[in-house]
C-alpha cells in the first residue's frame, strides 16, 4: 500500500507587503496589473525553505464579522490566472457569497462576537514557491491571510484489512 503524508500547520501569518523585510517590491519582480475598482491587490512574500516541495500555502481569505453561536462561512473560488508574457501565476478571488450559517438556537446567555469568517471553496491550497510572490486580487472588503503547511517527518503506512 502507499504511504501517507501528514501535514501540520507551521504558522499563521497575516499577508502584507512587508512579510519578509528584504523582499523585492512587486513592481521589481514583474508587471502585475493594478487592482480593478472594488478589488485590492494583496501580496504574500514567502520565506525560503529547504525542500520547498514539502510545503504548501493555504490562502485564508475572509471578513471579520459579528456572529452568534452558529458556524459561519463565506463561499467563493480562488481562480489561478497567468501573467501574460511572464508565465507567473496570480490569483483572483471571485464570487464571494454569504455569509452562510448553521441555524442552531443559541443559548439565552450567549453574546455575539467579532471573528474572522473564512471563504470556503476551491483553489485555496497552493504550491509553495519562495521565488515568486503570491499575488491575490480580492474584493476590497476581504482580508487575505495564509497558513504555511509542511510535511511531517513521520510517514505512516496503511494496513491491509
Tab-separated table of N, CA and C in Angstrom:
chain	number	residue	atom	x	y	z
A	1	UNK	N	0.834	-1.189	0.000
A	1	UNK	CA	0.000	0.000	0.000
A	1	UNK	C	0.883	1.260	0.000
A	2	UNK	N	0.273	2.393	-0.257
A	2	UNK	CA	1.006	3.652	-0.332
A	2	UNK	C	1.289	4.229	1.039
A	3	UNK	N	2.076	5.254	1.045
A	3	UNK	CA	2.375	5.914	2.316
A	3	UNK	C	1.513	7.154	2.447
A	4	UNK	N	1.389	7.598	3.652
A	4	UNK	CA	0.535	8.745	3.957
A	4	UNK	C	1.400	9.873	4.468
A	5	UNK	N	1.278	11.027	3.859
A	5	UNK	CA	1.983	12.202	4.366
A	5	UNK	C	1.042	12.982	5.248
A	6	UNK	N	1.498	13.313	6.393
A	6	UNK	CA	0.705	14.071	7.331
A	6	UNK	C	1.176	15.514	7.279
A	7	UNK	N	0.256	16.417	7.086
A	7	UNK	CA	0.604	17.828	7.031
A	7	UNK	C	0.289	18.483	8.367
A	8	UNK	N	1.166	19.357	8.798
A	8	UNK	CA	0.995	20.051	10.065
A	8	UNK	C	1.058	21.548	9.821
A	9	UNK	N	0.325	22.272	10.578
A	9	UNK	CA	0.347	23.726	10.472
A	9	UNK	C	1.639	24.218	11.111
A	10	UNK	N	2.411	25.009	10.364
A	10	UNK	CA	3.644	25.532	10.924
A	10	UNK	C	3.515	26.991	11.334
A	11	UNK	N	2.442	27.635	10.962
A	11	UNK	CA	2.289	29.009	11.408
A	11	UNK	C	1.189	29.728	10.674
A	12	UNK	N	0.596	30.701	11.331
A	12	UNK	CA	-0.401	31.564	10.714
A	12	UNK	C	0.218	32.937	10.593
A	13	UNK	N	0.270	33.427	9.384
A	13	UNK	CA	0.873	34.720	9.130
A	13	UNK	C	-0.129	35.600	8.420
A	14	UNK	N	-0.166	36.856	8.774
A	14	UNK	CA	-1.052	37.792	8.100
A	14	UNK	C	-0.322	38.340	6.883
A	15	UNK	N	-0.974	38.282	5.734
A	15	UNK	CA	-0.344	38.705	4.482
A	15	UNK	C	-0.172	40.214	4.446
A	16	UNK	N	1.013	40.619	4.025
A	16	UNK	CA	1.263	42.038	3.816
A	16	UNK	C	2.475	42.180	2.913
A	17	UNK	N	2.694	43.353	2.385
A	17	UNK	CA	3.849	43.578	1.530
A	17	UNK	C	5.152	43.482	2.300
A	18	UNK	N	5.129	43.650	3.612
A	18	UNK	CA	6.354	43.635	4.393
A	18	UNK	C	6.549	42.332	5.151
A	19	UNK	N	5.975	41.237	4.651
A	19	UNK	CA	6.105	39.948	5.331
A	19	UNK	C	7.560	39.579	5.523
A	20	UNK	N	8.360	39.752	4.481
A	20	UNK	CA	9.786	39.488	4.574
A	20	UNK	C	10.484	40.823	4.360
A	21	UNK	N	11.289	41.229	5.333
A	21	UNK	CA	11.892	42.563	5.308
A	21	UNK	C	12.704	42.822	4.039
A	22	UNK	N	13.368	41.812	3.523
A	22	UNK	CA	14.223	42.004	2.364
A	22	UNK	C	13.534	41.649	1.048
A	23	UNK	N	12.227	41.445	1.060
A	23	UNK	CA	11.502	41.061	-0.155
A	23	UNK	C	11.530	42.199	-1.171
A	24	UNK	N	11.666	41.822	-2.434
A	24	UNK	CA	11.672	42.806	-3.504
A	24	UNK	C	10.276	43.400	-3.656
A	25	UNK	N	10.229	44.642	-4.122
A	25	UNK	CA	8.933	45.244	-4.407
A	25	UNK	C	8.291	44.487	-5.553
A	26	UNK	N	6.982	44.411	-5.526
A	26	UNK	CA	6.259	43.647	-6.540
A	26	UNK	C	6.587	44.134	-7.950
A	27	UNK	N	6.688	45.439	-8.127
A	27	UNK	CA	6.974	46.004	-9.444
A	27	UNK	C	8.363	45.600	-9.948
A	28	UNK	N	9.288	45.256	-9.033
A	28	UNK	CA	10.627	44.813	-9.433
A	28	UNK	C	10.625	43.362	-9.903
A	29	UNK	N	9.596	42.607	-9.547
A	29	UNK	CA	9.513	41.189	-9.921
A	29	UNK	C	8.912	41.030	-11.309
A	30	UNK	N	7.758	41.637	-11.527
A	30	UNK	CA	7.047	41.519	-12.803
A	30	UNK	C	5.939	42.575	-12.835
A	31	UNK	N	5.430	42.880	-14.034
A	31	UNK	CA	4.383	43.908	-14.146
A	31	UNK	C	2.983	43.364	-13.836
A	32	UNK	N	2.756	43.005	-12.573
A	32	UNK	CA	1.423	42.555	-12.175
A	32	UNK	C	0.457	43.731	-12.339
A	33	UNK	N	-0.743	43.474	-12.840
A	33	UNK	CA	-1.691	44.584	-13.054
A	33	UNK	C	-2.146	45.205	-11.734
A	34	UNK	N	-2.498	46.466	-11.805
A	34	UNK	CA	-3.091	47.144	-10.653
A	34	UNK	C	-4.448	46.508	-10.382
A	35	UNK	N	-4.937	46.666	-9.163
A	35	UNK	CA	-6.251	46.118	-8.806
A	35	UNK	C	-7.350	46.905	-9.498
A	36	UNK	N	-8.379	46.187	-9.932
A	36	UNK	CA	-9.551	46.824	-10.536
A	36	UNK	C	-10.339	47.560	-9.460
A	37	UNK	N	-11.234	48.427	-9.867
A	37	UNK	CA	-12.111	49.114	-8.935
A	37	UNK	C	-12.909	48.082	-8.157
A	38	UNK	N	-12.951	48.234	-6.833
A	38	UNK	CA	-13.677	47.303	-5.977
A	38	UNK	C	-12.830	46.131	-5.495
A	39	UNK	N	-11.563	46.061	-5.954
A	39	UNK	CA	-10.647	44.991	-5.567
A	39	UNK	C	-9.376	45.588	-4.964
A	40	UNK	N	-8.657	44.784	-4.188
A	40	UNK	CA	-7.323	45.141	-3.720
A	40	UNK	C	-6.354	44.067	-4.172
A	41	UNK	N	-5.122	44.455	-4.371
A	41	UNK	CA	-4.060	43.507	-4.694
A	41	UNK	C	-3.303	43.256	-3.398
A	42	UNK	N	-3.340	42.019	-2.912
A	42	UNK	CA	-2.687	41.664	-1.663
A	42	UNK	C	-1.575	40.670	-1.976
A	43	UNK	N	-0.408	40.862	-1.359
A	43	UNK	CA	0.788	40.134	-1.741
A	43	UNK	C	1.389	39.404	-0.548
A	44	UNK	N	1.826	38.177	-0.785
A	44	UNK	CA	2.492	37.367	0.223
A	44	UNK	C	3.887	37.041	-0.300
A	45	UNK	N	4.926	37.408	0.467
A	45	UNK	CA	6.300	37.042	0.149
A	45	UNK	C	6.672	35.904	1.092
A	46	UNK	N	6.883	34.718	0.535
A	46	UNK	CA	7.174	33.536	1.345
A	46	UNK	C	8.661	33.429	1.647
A	47	UNK	N	8.998	33.030	2.874
A	47	UNK	CA	10.419	32.823	3.190
A	47	UNK	C	10.956	31.570	2.497
A	48	UNK	N	12.238	31.590	2.164
A	48	UNK	CA	12.869	30.429	1.529
A	48	UNK	C	12.892	29.273	2.524
A	49	UNK	N	12.595	28.082	2.022
A	49	UNK	CA	12.596	26.865	2.842
A	49	UNK	C	13.501	25.832	2.189
A	50	UNK	N	14.082	24.976	3.007
A	50	UNK	CA	14.772	23.792	2.488
A	50	UNK	C	13.679	22.858	1.971
A	51	UNK	N	13.865	22.247	0.838
A	51	UNK	CA	12.915	21.293	0.264
A	51	UNK	C	11.494	21.865	0.194
A	52	UNK	N	11.318	22.896	-0.595
A	52	UNK	CA	10.025	23.574	-0.696
A	52	UNK	C	8.912	22.673	-1.208
A	53	UNK	N	9.266	21.561	-1.839
A	53	UNK	CA	8.242	20.608	-2.284
A	53	UNK	C	7.505	19.979	-1.111
A	54	UNK	N	8.032	20.116	0.101
A	54	UNK	CA	7.378	19.584	1.305
A	54	UNK	C	6.459	20.608	1.977
A	55	UNK	N	6.224	21.741	1.331
A	55	UNK	CA	5.397	22.804	1.903
A	55	UNK	C	4.247	23.144	0.965
A	56	UNK	N	3.191	23.691	1.542
A	56	UNK	CA	2.067	24.250	0.792
A	56	UNK	C	1.632	25.537	1.476
A	57	UNK	N	0.961	26.382	0.725
A	57	UNK	CA	0.396	27.620	1.254
A	57	UNK	C	-1.111	27.522	1.123
A	58	UNK	N	-1.831	27.792	2.202
A	58	UNK	CA	-3.289	27.827	2.148
A	58	UNK	C	-3.728	29.277	2.299
A	59	UNK	N	-4.460	29.756	1.322
A	59	UNK	CA	-4.986	31.119	1.366
A	59	UNK	C	-6.232	31.118	2.241
A	60	UNK	N	-6.245	32.018	3.222
A	60	UNK	CA	-7.392	32.182	4.112
A	60	UNK	C	-7.944	33.583	3.874
A	61	UNK	N	-8.844	33.690	2.948
A	61	UNK	CA	-9.485	34.966	2.664
A	61	UNK	C	-10.783	35.015	3.460
A	62	UNK	N	-11.164	36.183	3.920
A	62	UNK	CA	-12.406	36.282	4.669
A	62	UNK	C	-12.673	37.686	5.163
A	63	UNK	N	-13.655	37.771	6.041
A	63	UNK	CA	-14.068	39.051	6.613
A	63	UNK	C	-14.240	38.887	8.119
A	64	UNK	N	-13.974	39.946	8.863
A	64	UNK	CA	-14.254	39.942	10.292
A	64	UNK	C	-15.696	40.410	10.456
A	65	UNK	N	-16.535	39.513	10.990
A	65	UNK	CA	-17.964	39.775	11.121
A	65	UNK	C	-18.428	39.551	12.554
A	66	UNK	N	-19.547	40.165	12.900
A	66	UNK	CA	-20.179	39.914	14.190
A	66	UNK	C	-21.076	38.696	14.026
A	67	UNK	N	-20.804	37.656	14.831
A	67	UNK	CA	-21.524	36.394	14.686
A	67	UNK	C	-22.074	35.923	16.028
A	68	UNK	N	-23.061	35.032	15.946
A	68	UNK	CA	-23.613	34.419	17.151
A	68	UNK	C	-22.961	33.051	17.341
A	69	UNK	N	-23.600	32.131	18.018
A	69	UNK	CA	-23.016	30.821	18.321
A	69	UNK	C	-22.967	29.882	17.119
A	70	UNK	N	-23.624	30.215	16.031
A	70	UNK	CA	-23.639	29.353	14.847
A	70	UNK	C	-22.328	29.418	14.085
A	71	UNK	N	-22.040	28.369	13.330
A	71	UNK	CA	-20.850	28.333	12.482
A	71	UNK	C	-21.123	29.153	11.229
A	72	UNK	N	-20.223	30.037	10.924
A	72	UNK	CA	-20.369	30.941	9.780
A	72	UNK	C	-19.297	30.635	8.740
A	73	UNK	N	-19.617	30.907	7.481
A	73	UNK	CA	-18.624	30.836	6.424
A	73	UNK	C	-19.099	31.643	5.237
A	74	UNK	N	-18.158	31.987	4.396
A	74	UNK	CA	-18.435	32.648	3.137
A	74	UNK	C	-18.098	31.653	2.030
A	75	UNK	N	-18.653	31.829	0.871
A	75	UNK	CA	-18.346	30.959	-0.259
A	75	UNK	C	-17.578	31.731	-1.310
A	76	UNK	N	-16.777	31.024	-2.098
A	76	UNK	CA	-16.039	31.679	-3.165
A	76	UNK	C	-15.068	30.726	-3.822
A	77	UNK	N	-14.443	31.195	-4.887
A	77	UNK	CA	-13.481	30.402	-5.623
A	77	UNK	C	-12.231	31.241	-5.865
A	78	UNK	N	-11.075	30.648	-5.606
A	78	UNK	CA	-9.809	31.299	-5.908
A	78	UNK	C	-9.345	30.766	-7.263
A	79	UNK	N	-9.336	31.642	-8.258
A	79	UNK	CA	-9.034	31.245	-9.629
A	79	UNK	C	-7.591	31.638	-9.965
A	80	UNK	N	-6.827	30.667	-10.467
A	80	UNK	CA	-5.451	30.951	-10.886
A	80	UNK	C	-5.465	31.561	-12.284
A	81	UNK	N	-4.741	32.664	-12.436
A	81	UNK	CA	-4.584	33.336	-13.726
A	81	UNK	C	-3.101	33.318	-14.079
A	82	UNK	N	-2.784	33.733	-15.306
A	82	UNK	CA	-1.410	33.720	-15.777
A	82	UNK	C	-1.014	35.126	-16.204
A	83	UNK	N	0.132	35.604	-15.726
A	83	UNK	CA	0.632	36.909	-16.132
A	83	UNK	C	1.197	36.781	-17.548
A	84	UNK	N	0.442	37.310	-18.504
A	84	UNK	CA	0.787	37.176	-19.927
A	84	UNK	C	2.232	37.606	-20.206
A	85	UNK	N	2.939	36.768	-20.950
A	85	UNK	CA	4.307	37.070	-21.327
A	85	UNK	C	5.345	36.680	-20.293
A	86	UNK	N	4.892	36.380	-19.073
A	86	UNK	CA	5.814	36.034	-17.995
A	86	UNK	C	5.613	34.599	-17.517
A	87	UNK	N	4.387	34.111	-17.604
A	87	UNK	CA	4.094	32.762	-17.136
A	87	UNK	C	3.961	32.652	-15.631
A	88	UNK	N	3.932	33.773	-14.925
A	88	UNK	CA	3.811	33.754	-13.468
A	88	UNK	C	2.342	33.664	-13.076
A	89	UNK	N	2.029	32.847	-12.068
A	89	UNK	CA	0.632	32.777	-11.626
A	89	UNK	C	0.268	33.955	-10.718
A	90	UNK	N	-0.992	34.327	-10.746
A	90	UNK	CA	-1.587	35.193	-9.734
A	90	UNK	C	-3.004	34.692	-9.543
A	91	UNK	N	-3.670	35.168	-8.524
A	91	UNK	CA	-4.952	34.581	-8.136
A	91	UNK	C	-5.994	35.673	-7.962
A	92	UNK	N	-7.221	35.312	-8.315
A	92	UNK	CA	-8.346	36.243	-8.184
A	92	UNK	C	-9.453	35.537	-7.415
A	93	UNK	N	-9.888	36.171	-6.347
A	93	UNK	CA	-10.986	35.636	-5.542
A	93	UNK	C	-12.288	36.129	-6.156
A	94	UNK	N	-13.071	35.177	-6.639
A	94	UNK	CA	-14.292	35.535	-7.353
A	94	UNK	C	-15.522	34.980	-6.661
A	95	UNK	N	-16.631	35.633	-6.914
A	95	UNK	CA	-17.949	35.180	-6.473
A	95	UNK	C	-18.038	34.936	-4.966
A	96	UNK	N	-17.564	35.890	-4.164
A	96	UNK	CA	-17.693	35.750	-2.712
A	96	UNK	C	-19.155	35.923	-2.348
A	97	UNK	N	-19.701	34.921	-1.652
A	97	UNK	CA	-21.116	34.950	-1.275
A	97	UNK	C	-21.261	34.681	0.214
A	98	UNK	N	-22.409	35.021	0.738
A	98	UNK	CA	-22.691	34.737	2.142
A	98	UNK	C	-22.701	36.001	2.961
A	99	UNK	N	-22.675	35.850	4.247
A	99	UNK	CA	-22.297	34.654	4.987
A	99	UNK	C	-23.423	33.614	5.045
A	100	UNK	N	-22.982	32.365	5.114
A	100	UNK	CA	-23.883	31.244	5.322
A	100	UNK	C	-23.677	30.791	6.758
A	101	UNK	N	-24.723	30.217	7.341
A	101	UNK	CA	-24.640	29.888	8.756
A	101	UNK	C	-25.465	28.647	9.070
A	102	UNK	N	-25.017	27.929	10.094
A	102	UNK	CA	-25.892	26.901	10.637
A	102	UNK	C	-27.052	27.637	11.299
A	103	UNK	N	-28.134	26.956	11.590
A	103	UNK	CA	-29.322	27.640	12.111
A	103	UNK	C	-29.710	27.123	13.500
A	104	UNK	N	-28.705	26.860	14.345
A	104	UNK	CA	-28.986	26.370	15.695
A	104	UNK	C	-29.521	27.506	16.563
A	105	UNK	N	-30.323	27.137	17.526
A	105	UNK	CA	-30.767	28.118	18.521
A	105	UNK	C	-29.616	28.340	19.487
A	106	UNK	N	-29.263	29.578	19.709
A	106	UNK	CA	-28.153	29.896	20.616
A	106	UNK	C	-28.649	29.903	22.057
A	107	UNK	N	-27.787	29.540	23.008
A	107	UNK	CA	-28.173	29.617	24.419
A	107	UNK	C	-28.576	31.044	24.786
A	108	UNK	N	-29.525	31.196	25.701
A	108	UNK	CA	-30.021	32.542	26.035
A	108	UNK	C	-28.939	33.517	26.485
A	109	UNK	N	-27.929	33.065	27.174
A	109	UNK	CA	-26.903	33.964	27.701
A	109	UNK	C	-25.777	34.247	26.703
A	110	UNK	N	-25.816	33.619	25.531
A	110	UNK	CA	-24.713	33.806	24.578
A	110	UNK	C	-24.749	35.211	23.986
A	111	UNK	N	-23.566	35.712	23.687
A	111	UNK	CA	-23.440	37.044	23.113
A	111	UNK	C	-22.749	36.954	21.764
A	112	UNK	N	-23.031	37.914	20.922
A	112	UNK	CA	-22.366	37.965	19.619
A	112	UNK	C	-20.927	38.425	19.823
A	113	UNK	N	-20.055	37.990	18.895
A	113	UNK	CA	-18.645	38.389	18.957
A	113	UNK	C	-18.128	38.597	17.545
A	114	UNK	N	-17.042	39.351	17.436
A	114	UNK	CA	-16.419	39.604	16.140
A	114	UNK	C	-15.334	38.561	15.902
A	115	UNK	N	-15.460	37.836	14.789
A	115	UNK	CA	-14.480	36.807	14.432
A	115	UNK	C	-14.195	36.858	12.938
A	116	UNK	N	-13.053	36.305	12.573
A	116	UNK	CA	-12.688	36.189	11.160
A	116	UNK	C	-13.465	35.028	10.568
A	117	UNK	N	-14.267	35.296	9.554
A	117	UNK	CA	-15.077	34.279	8.881
A	117	UNK	C	-14.432	34.005	7.528
A	118	UNK	N	-13.936	32.768	7.306
A	118	UNK	CA	-13.206	32.476	6.072
A	118	UNK	C	-14.111	32.170	4.885
A	119	UNK	N	-13.551	32.376	3.705
A	119	UNK	CA	-14.182	31.951	2.460
A	119	UNK	C	-13.800	30.484	2.263
A	120	UNK	N	-14.796	29.629	2.077
A	120	UNK	CA	-14.578	28.204	1.845
A	120	UNK	C	-14.908	27.920	0.385
A	121	UNK	N	-14.014	27.234	-0.300
A	121	UNK	CA	-14.265	26.922	-1.704
A	121	UNK	C	-13.078	26.215	-2.316
A	122	UNK	N	-12.976	26.281	-3.632
A	122	UNK	CA	-11.927	25.580	-4.359
A	122	UNK	C	-10.734	26.482	-4.659
A	123	UNK	N	-9.564	25.853	-4.753
A	123	UNK	CA	-8.363	26.539	-5.217
A	123	UNK	C	-7.555	27.247	-4.156
A	124	UNK	N	-7.809	27.023	-2.870
A	124	UNK	CA	-7.154	27.796	-1.819
A	124	UNK	C	-5.829	27.205	-1.338
A	125	UNK	N	-5.499	25.960	-1.713
A	125	UNK	CA	-4.197	25.367	-1.350
A	125	UNK	C	-3.269	25.461	-2.548
A	126	UNK	N	-2.118	26.103	-2.328
A	126	UNK	CA	-1.197	26.397	-3.412
A	126	UNK	C	0.161	25.752	-3.181
A	127	UNK	N	0.861	25.527	-4.268
A	127	UNK	CA	2.233	25.036	-4.206
A	127	UNK	C	3.106	26.123	-3.575
A	128	UNK	N	4.063	25.730	-2.770
A	128	UNK	CA	4.973	26.668	-2.108
A	128	UNK	C	6.099	27.025	-3.071
A	129	UNK	N	6.339	28.326	-3.262
A	129	UNK	CA	7.422	28.782	-4.123
A	129	UNK	C	7.881	30.142	-3.625
A	130	UNK	N	9.008	30.162	-2.909
A	130	UNK	CA	9.512	31.416	-2.345
A	130	UNK	C	10.142	32.330	-3.392
A	131	UNK	N	10.346	31.834	-4.596
A	131	UNK	CA	10.971	32.657	-5.633
A	131	UNK	C	10.015	33.681	-6.221
A	132	UNK	N	8.708	33.421	-6.112
A	132	UNK	CA	7.708	34.348	-6.643
A	132	UNK	C	6.744	34.754	-5.540
A	133	UNK	N	6.285	35.999	-5.559
A	133	UNK	CA	5.266	36.390	-4.585
A	133	UNK	C	3.930	35.724	-4.922
A	134	UNK	N	3.106	35.519	-3.905
A	134	UNK	CA	1.732	35.055	-4.117
A	134	UNK	C	0.894	36.327	-4.194
A	135	UNK	N	0.332	36.589	-5.364
A	135	UNK	CA	-0.427	37.820	-5.604
A	135	UNK	C	-1.894	37.444	-5.702
A	136	UNK	N	-2.702	38.047	-4.809
A	136	UNK	CA	-4.131	37.744	-4.751
A	136	UNK	C	-4.919	39.031	-4.948
A	137	UNK	N	-5.820	39.002	-5.915
A	137	UNK	CA	-6.755	40.103	-6.124
A	137	UNK	C	-8.060	39.688	-5.458
A	138	UNK	N	-8.465	40.463	-4.449
A	138	UNK	CA	-9.652	40.123	-3.670
A	138	UNK	C	-10.570	41.338	-3.590
A	139	UNK	N	-11.879	41.104	-3.397
A	139	UNK	CA	-12.780	42.244	-3.192
A	139	UNK	C	-12.256	43.132	-2.052
A	140	UNK	N	-12.493	44.428	-2.156
A	140	UNK	CA	-11.959	45.400	-1.200
A	140	UNK	C	-12.309	45.110	0.248
A	141	UNK	N	-13.442	44.461	0.497
A	141	UNK	CA	-13.850	44.195	1.875
A	141	UNK	C	-13.368	42.834	2.386
A	142	UNK	N	-12.473	42.180	1.641
A	142	UNK	CA	-11.969	40.860	2.022
A	142	UNK	C	-10.499	40.971	2.417
A	143	UNK	N	-10.166	40.391	3.554
A	143	UNK	CA	-8.790	40.343	4.055
A	143	UNK	C	-8.177	39.006	3.642
A	144	UNK	N	-6.904	39.035	3.252
A	144	UNK	CA	-6.213	37.802	2.868
A	144	UNK	C	-5.177	37.467	3.939
A	145	UNK	N	-5.316	36.275	4.501
A	145	UNK	CA	-4.356	35.710	5.444
A	145	UNK	C	-3.861	34.406	4.840
A	146	UNK	N	-2.891	33.768	5.485
A	146	UNK	CA	-2.442	32.481	4.952
A	146	UNK	C	-1.839	31.599	6.035
A	147	UNK	N	-1.833	30.306	5.741
A	147	UNK	CA	-1.188	29.290	6.569
A	147	UNK	C	-0.090	28.646	5.750
A	148	UNK	N	1.004	28.299	6.388
A	148	UNK	CA	2.042	27.508	5.743
A	148	UNK	C	1.948	26.101	6.319
A	149	UNK	N	1.789	25.123	5.434
A	149	UNK	CA	1.691	23.720	5.827
A	149	UNK	C	2.998	23.040	5.467
A	150	UNK	N	3.431	22.090	6.305
A	150	UNK	CA	4.636	21.334	5.989
A	150	UNK	C	4.398	19.850	6.218
A	151	UNK	N	5.120	19.049	5.454
A	151	UNK	CA	5.024	17.603	5.603
A	151	UNK	C	5.728	17.198	6.897
A	152	UNK	N	5.142	16.282	7.596
A	152	UNK	CA	5.722	15.749	8.814
A	152	UNK	C	6.894	14.837	8.471
A	153	UNK	N	7.837	14.723	9.371
A	153	UNK	CA	8.937	13.781	9.202
A	153	UNK	C	8.443	12.345	9.344
A	154	UNK	N	7.332	12.192	10.063
A	154	UNK	CA	6.780	10.866	10.319
A	154	UNK	C	5.899	10.433	9.138
A	155	UNK	N	6.209	9.283	8.596
A	155	UNK	CA	5.436	8.742	7.480
A	155	UNK	C	4.735	7.474	7.984
A	156	UNK	N	3.431	7.423	7.830
A	156	UNK	CA	2.672	6.255	8.259
A	156	UNK	C	2.498	5.276	7.120
A	157	UNK	N	2.145	4.050	7.461
A	157	UNK	CA	1.899	3.014	6.474
A	157	UNK	C	0.478	2.500	6.636
A	158	UNK	N	-0.253	2.425	5.543
A	158	UNK	CA	-1.605	1.884	5.572
A	158	UNK	C	-1.545	0.379	5.794
A	159	UNK	N	-2.494	-0.145	6.529
A	159	UNK	CA	-2.543	-1.573	6.807
A	159	UNK	C	-3.620	-2.233	5.970
A	160	UNK	N	-3.310	-3.369	5.370
A	160	UNK	CA	-4.360	-4.082	4.617
A	160	UNK	C	-5.370	-4.692	5.583
A	161	UNK	N	-6.624	-4.591	5.277
A	161	UNK	CA	-7.674	-5.175	6.144
A	161	UNK	C	-8.580	-6.053	5.326
